Amino acid sequence: MTLQFLETLGVNKFNESGTYSCIVSGEANTKGLGNSFNGYSPVDGKQTATFTCATVEQFNELTTNATEAFKEWREVPAPKRGELVRIIGNLAREYKEELAQVITLESGKIMPEALGEVQEWIDVCDFAVGLSRQLHGLTIASERPGHRMMEQWLPLGPVAVISAFNFPMAVWAWNTMLGLVCGNAIVWKPSEKTPLCALAAQCIVNKALEKFSDAPKNICSVVIGDAEIGKTMSADKRYPLVSATGSTAMGRSVGKVVGERLGRSLLELGGNNAMIVSQYADLELALRAIVFAAVGTAGQRCTSLRRLIVHSSVKDSLVERLKQAYSTLRIGDPRAENILVGPLVDSASFESMQKALKAAKSQGGSIIYGGDRVSENVPEKGFYVNPAIVEIAHDAPIVHHETFAPILYVMTFDDIKEAIDIQNEVPQGLSSAMFTENMREAELFLSPSGSDCGIANINIGTSGAEIGGAFGGEKDTGGGRESGSDAWKSYMRRSTNTINYGGDLPLAQGIVFE
Ligand code: UN1
């Protein structure tokens, strides 16, 4: 398939006689010697392209090149490294529309959300450029005379990035823009569902590298590979850090392999995000937030709203308004204007949604809205669905499981502490929200006895976080933090330095050793 936006971005040049290169960096452009596979667009089920995977040998060579590039890059002053990221950000601005089109093609996300995803990339570039002058450590008072203590944050090494289909550019950008200013080389294994997104992002990096002569060309690369490559990456000691975003099952296996060699892993895994709606909530505001968080990206964000915990006195009226709002959703081709809900990513995703709905019914739940496949006014082979609303008990096993599809489980509470317990009782701990105008309830939710998630919001939904905050969560979500705040520290090594400028050698803790 020839698509103008792929040509404009330059992705086509990696396509040699029908198959895309599996390793692309500023220098290399290598054909894969591993298995080949086809990509399909969720929009209409049509084949996008053919790809081959890298073999373990090819990957090893890539890692050697990245390690060499790191050794050069760590010597470049951080503010200078920021200049490369500034150029990347400006190019992402210039090609925003085309980049969004690739995201929509491969993930099925509607265009406004795809544009928003590229905006996250642009925003994190701005953040990282500022950070490149702010990678500061502390000075610490030494207990010894004539001594000074300080800490420095130093580049870490090549960083492996594993990302998922649902945010095929933004999550890589969070890791990479920060990783680059921190002085690291980046090797990225994208989801096999979104290889063109990775090659498109790499095209932007390559354009930036052409304009910036101070960076080694292998500082940033993409490797298209299967689970075997993911495992090899995780096991390879040359990567001091493996940053992985995706399912809890994937994170568990990456975490185990990295842990075995005592490497660092930064995990951002599944969520099972809840919103508590109190009797003191502004229901109109809550309604709008629920709809965006539950059906946006067709329920395929890690921050998607999956559990709605409503005060029993307002449940009926809220659910009625919610059903009404769901009935007006425009579901269809995500490339078309005014569409709000695009397709699920593939048939497996549709099947897992159906399986979850069946389980919900058998566990005493009732589907009060949607759940079925939409076949009218949508491209034929795409998996389009009516988002589902299910009334069910908070402790039904299916409610504690993350299904990556638009299913909203609704349950009730009477006491605010009980609502917080329900919110916290699932294995995952990514995002959470409370709608209330009552200050005591709001503060309780944010207090040590409140939400146990990495993200806790008041009067906004669970999804759509800004890049300025640290992003990630606890428990089965993996504990990692990416993006803003001081998440950059994960991409550096801390060196504690004590300097003796006196003429004596006093020992700490007053020890006399003579
Ligand atoms: C994800 O789904 O992996 O907060 C990331 C959000 C987005 C990022 C989601 N900014 O919904």
mmCIF file with all atom_site columns, C-alpha atoms in Angstrom, residues 312-391:
data_model
loop_
_atom_site.group_PDB
_atom_site.id
_atom_site.type_symbol
_atom_site.label_atom_id
_atom_site.label_alt_id
_atom_site.label_comp_id
_atom_site.label_asym_id
_atom_site.label_entity_id
_atom_site.label_seq_id
_atom_site.pdbx_PDB_ins_code
_atom_site.Cartn_x
_atom_site.Cartn_y
_atom_site.Cartn_z
_atom_site.occupancy
_atom_site.B_iso_or_equiv
_atom_site.pdbx_formal_charge
_atom_site.auth_seq_id
_atom_site.auth_comp_id
_atom_site.auth_asym_id
_atom_site.auth_atom_id
_atom_site.pdbx_PDB_model_num
ATOM 1  C CA . SER A 1 312 ? -26.197 4.721   45.834 1.00 0.00 ? 312 SER A CA 1
ATOM 2  C CA . SER A 1 313 ? -28.288 7.918   46.081 1.00 0.00 ? 313 SER A CA 1
ATOM 3  C CA . VAL A 1 314 ? -27.093 9.218   42.687 1.00 0.00 ? 314 VAL A CA 1
ATOM 4  C CA . LYS A 1 315 ? -26.487 5.928   40.876 1.00 0.00 ? 315 LYS A CA 1
ATOM 5  C CA . ASP A 1 316 ? -29.777 5.686   38.975 1.00 0.00 ? 316 ASP A CA 1
ATOM 6  C CA . SER A 1 317 ? -29.736 9.216   37.647 1.00 0.00 ? 317 SER A CA 1
ATOM 7  C CA . LEU A 1 318 ? -26.051 9.031   36.693 1.00 0.00 ? 318 LEU A CA 1
ATOM 8  C CA . VAL A 1 319 ? -26.446 5.702   34.902 1.00 0.00 ? 319 VAL A CA 1
ATOM 9  C CA . GLU A 1 320 ? -29.471 7.009   33.004 1.00 0.00 ? 320 GLU A CA 1
ATOM 10 C CA . ARG A 1 321 ? -27.520 10.050  31.807 1.00 0.00 ? 321 ARG A CA 1
ATOM 11 C CA . LEU A 1 322 ? -24.564 7.856   30.959 1.00 0.00 ? 322 LEU A CA 1
ATOM 12 C CA . LYS A 1 323 ? -26.693 5.543   28.803 1.00 0.00 ? 323 LYS A CA 1
ATOM 13 C CA . GLN A 1 324 ? -28.090 8.575   27.077 1.00 0.00 ? 324 GLN A CA 1
ATOM 14 C CA . ALA A 1 325 ? -24.580 9.943   26.409 1.00 0.00 ? 325 ALA A CA 1
ATOM 15 C CA . TYR A 1 326 ? -23.364 6.541   25.136 1.00 0.00 ? 326 TYR A CA 1
ATOM 16 C CA . SER A 1 327 ? -26.285 6.390   22.702 1.00 0.00 ? 327 SER A CA 1
ATOM 17 C CA . THR A 1 328 ? -25.038 9.555   20.972 1.00 0.00 ? 328 THR A CA 1
ATOM 18 C CA . LEU A 1 329 ? -21.424 8.381   20.516 1.00 0.00 ? 329 LEU A CA 1
ATOM 19 C CA . ARG A 1 330 ? -20.275 8.529   16.928 1.00 0.00 ? 330 ARG A CA 1
ATOM 20 C CA . ILE A 1 331 ? -18.506 5.220   16.278 1.00 0.00 ? 331 ILE A CA 1
ATOM 21 C CA . GLY A 1 332 ? -16.635 4.659   13.042 1.00 0.00 ? 332 GLY A CA 1
ATOM 22 C CA . ASP A 1 333 ? -13.615 5.153   10.830 1.00 0.00 ? 333 ASP A CA 1
ATOM 23 C CA . PRO A 1 334 ? -11.074 6.968   13.033 1.00 0.00 ? 334 PRO A CA 1
ATOM 24 C CA . ARG A 1 335 ? -9.801  8.925   10.031 1.00 0.00 ? 335 ARG A CA 1
ATOM 25 C CA . ALA A 1 336 ? -13.190 10.533  9.475  1.00 0.00 ? 336 ALA A CA 1
ATOM 26 C CA . GLU A 1 337 ? -14.165 13.817  11.074 1.00 0.00 ? 337 GLU A CA 1
ATOM 27 C CA . ASN A 1 338 ? -16.329 13.945  14.194 1.00 0.00 ? 338 ASN A CA 1
ATOM 28 C CA . ILE A 1 339 ? -15.832 10.296  15.097 1.00 0.00 ? 339 ILE A CA 1
ATOM 29 C CA . LEU A 1 340 ? -15.355 9.704   18.817 1.00 0.00 ? 340 LEU A CA 1
ATOM 30 C CA . VAL A 1 341 ? -14.811 5.949   19.009 1.00 0.00 ? 341 VAL A CA 1
ATOM 31 C CA . GLY A 1 342 ? -12.597 4.014   16.607 1.00 0.00 ? 342 GLY A CA 1
ATOM 32 C CA . PRO A 1 343 ? -12.025 0.275   16.374 1.00 0.00 ? 343 PRO A CA 1
ATOM 33 C CA . LEU A 1 344 ? -10.471 -2.226  18.739 1.00 0.00 ? 344 LEU A CA 1
ATOM 34 C CA . VAL A 1 345 ? -6.977  -3.136  17.695 1.00 0.00 ? 345 VAL A CA 1
ATOM 35 C CA . ASP A 1 346 ? -7.757  -6.630  16.367 1.00 0.00 ? 346 ASP A CA 1
ATOM 36 C CA . SER A 1 347 ? -10.003 -9.693  16.542 1.00 0.00 ? 347 SER A CA 1
ATOM 37 C CA . ALA A 1 348 ? -8.217  -11.021 19.648 1.00 0.00 ? 348 ALA A CA 1
ATOM 38 C CA . SER A 1 349 ? -9.109  -7.817  21.446 1.00 0.00 ? 349 SER A CA 1
ATOM 39 C CA . PHE A 1 350 ? -12.750 -8.170  20.389 1.00 0.00 ? 350 PHE A CA 1
ATOM 40 C CA . GLU A 1 351 ? -12.775 -11.765 21.609 1.00 0.00 ? 351 GLU A CA 1
ATOM 41 C CA . SER A 1 352 ? -11.322 -10.839 24.978 1.00 0.00 ? 352 SER A CA 1
ATOM 42 C CA . MET A 1 353 ? -14.027 -8.181  25.348 1.00 0.00 ? 353 MET A CA 1
ATOM 43 C CA . GLN A 1 354 ? -16.736 -10.753 24.579 1.00 0.00 ? 354 GLN A CA 1
ATOM 44 C CA . LYS A 1 355 ? -15.166 -13.209 26.994 1.00 0.00 ? 355 LYS A CA 1
ATOM 45 C CA . ALA A 1 356 ? -15.113 -10.607 29.752 1.00 0.00 ? 356 ALA A CA 1
ATOM 46 C CA . LEU A 1 357 ? -18.765 -9.718  29.151 1.00 0.00 ? 357 LEU A CA 1
ATOM 47 C CA . LYS A 1 358 ? -19.718 -13.392 29.303 1.00 0.00 ? 358 LYS A CA 1
ATOM 48 C CA . ALA A 1 359 ? -17.780 -13.794 32.543 1.00 0.00 ? 359 ALA A CA 1
ATOM 49 C CA . ALA A 1 360 ? -19.458 -10.681 33.961 1.00 0.00 ? 360 ALA A CA 1
ATOM 50 C CA . LYS A 1 361 ? -22.889 -12.165 33.234 1.00 0.00 ? 361 LYS A CA 1
ATOM 51 C CA . SER A 1 362 ? -21.997 -15.484 34.787 1.00 0.00 ? 362 SER A CA 1
ATOM 52 C CA . GLN A 1 363 ? -20.706 -13.637 37.867 1.00 0.00 ? 363 GLN A CA 1
ATOM 53 C CA . GLY A 1 364 ? -24.016 -11.903 38.451 1.00 0.00 ? 364 GLY A CA 1
ATOM 54 C CA . GLY A 1 365 ? -23.486 -8.764  36.370 1.00 0.00 ? 365 GLY A CA 1
ATOM 55 C CA . SER A 1 366 ? -25.965 -7.324  33.913 1.00 0.00 ? 366 SER A CA 1
ATOM 56 C CA . ILE A 1 367 ? -25.009 -5.603  30.698 1.00 0.00 ? 367 ILE A CA 1
ATOM 57 C CA . ILE A 1 368 ? -27.160 -2.508  30.693 1.00 0.00 ? 368 ILE A CA 1
ATOM 58 C CA . TYR A 1 369 ? -25.665 -0.977  27.569 1.00 0.00 ? 369 TYR A CA 1
ATOM 59 C CA . GLY A 1 370 ? -23.689 -1.999  24.456 1.00 0.00 ? 370 GLY A CA 1
ATOM 60 C CA . GLY A 1 371 ? -21.006 -4.649  24.174 1.00 0.00 ? 371 GLY A CA 1
ATOM 61 C CA . ASP A 1 372 ? -21.989 -5.729  20.670 1.00 0.00 ? 372 ASP A CA 1
ATOM 62 C CA . ARG A 1 373 ? -20.129 -5.376  17.401 1.00 0.00 ? 373 ARG A CA 1
ATOM 63 C CA . VAL A 1 374 ? -21.079 -2.430  15.198 1.00 0.00 ? 374 VAL A CA 1
ATOM 64 C CA . SER A 1 375 ? -21.359 -3.252  11.525 1.00 0.00 ? 375 SER A CA 1
ATOM 65 C CA . GLU A 1 376 ? -23.185 -0.271  10.046 1.00 0.00 ? 376 GLU A CA 1
ATOM 66 C CA . ASN A 1 377 ? -21.311 2.760   8.719  1.00 0.00 ? 377 ASN A CA 1
ATOM 67 C CA . VAL A 1 378 ? -17.941 1.309   9.625  1.00 0.00 ? 378 VAL A CA 1
ATOM 68 C CA . PRO A 1 379 ? -15.185 -0.201  7.443  1.00 0.00 ? 379 PRO A CA 1
ATOM 69 C CA . GLU A 1 380 ? -16.083 -3.844  6.928  1.00 0.00 ? 380 GLU A CA 1
ATOM 70 C CA . LYS A 1 381 ? -13.240 -5.775  8.520  1.00 0.00 ? 381 LYS A CA 1
ATOM 71 C CA . GLY A 1 382 ? -12.571 -3.517  11.503 1.00 0.00 ? 382 GLY A CA 1
ATOM 72 C CA . PHE A 1 383 ? -13.669 -4.547  15.002 1.00 0.00 ? 383 PHE A CA 1
ATOM 73 C CA . TYR A 1 384 ? -15.947 -1.686  16.023 1.00 0.00 ? 384 TYR A CA 1
ATOM 74 C CA . VAL A 1 385 ? -18.018 -2.045  19.179 1.00 0.00 ? 385 VAL A CA 1
ATOM 75 C CA . ASN A 1 386 ? -20.630 -0.253  21.206 1.00 0.00 ? 386 ASN A CA 1
ATOM 76 C CA . PRO A 1 387 ? -18.895 0.511   24.501 1.00 0.00 ? 387 PRO A CA 1
ATOM 77 C CA . ALA A 1 388 ? -20.434 -1.525  27.292 1.00 0.00 ? 388 ALA A CA 1
ATOM 78 C CA . ILE A 1 389 ? -21.845 -0.563  30.676 1.00 0.00 ? 389 ILE A CA 1
ATOM 79 C CA . VAL A 1 390 ? -22.191 -3.410  33.161 1.00 0.00 ? 390 VAL A CA 1
ATOM 80 C CA . GLU A 1 391 ? -23.768 -3.277  36.604 1.00 0.00 ? 391 GLU A CA 1
#
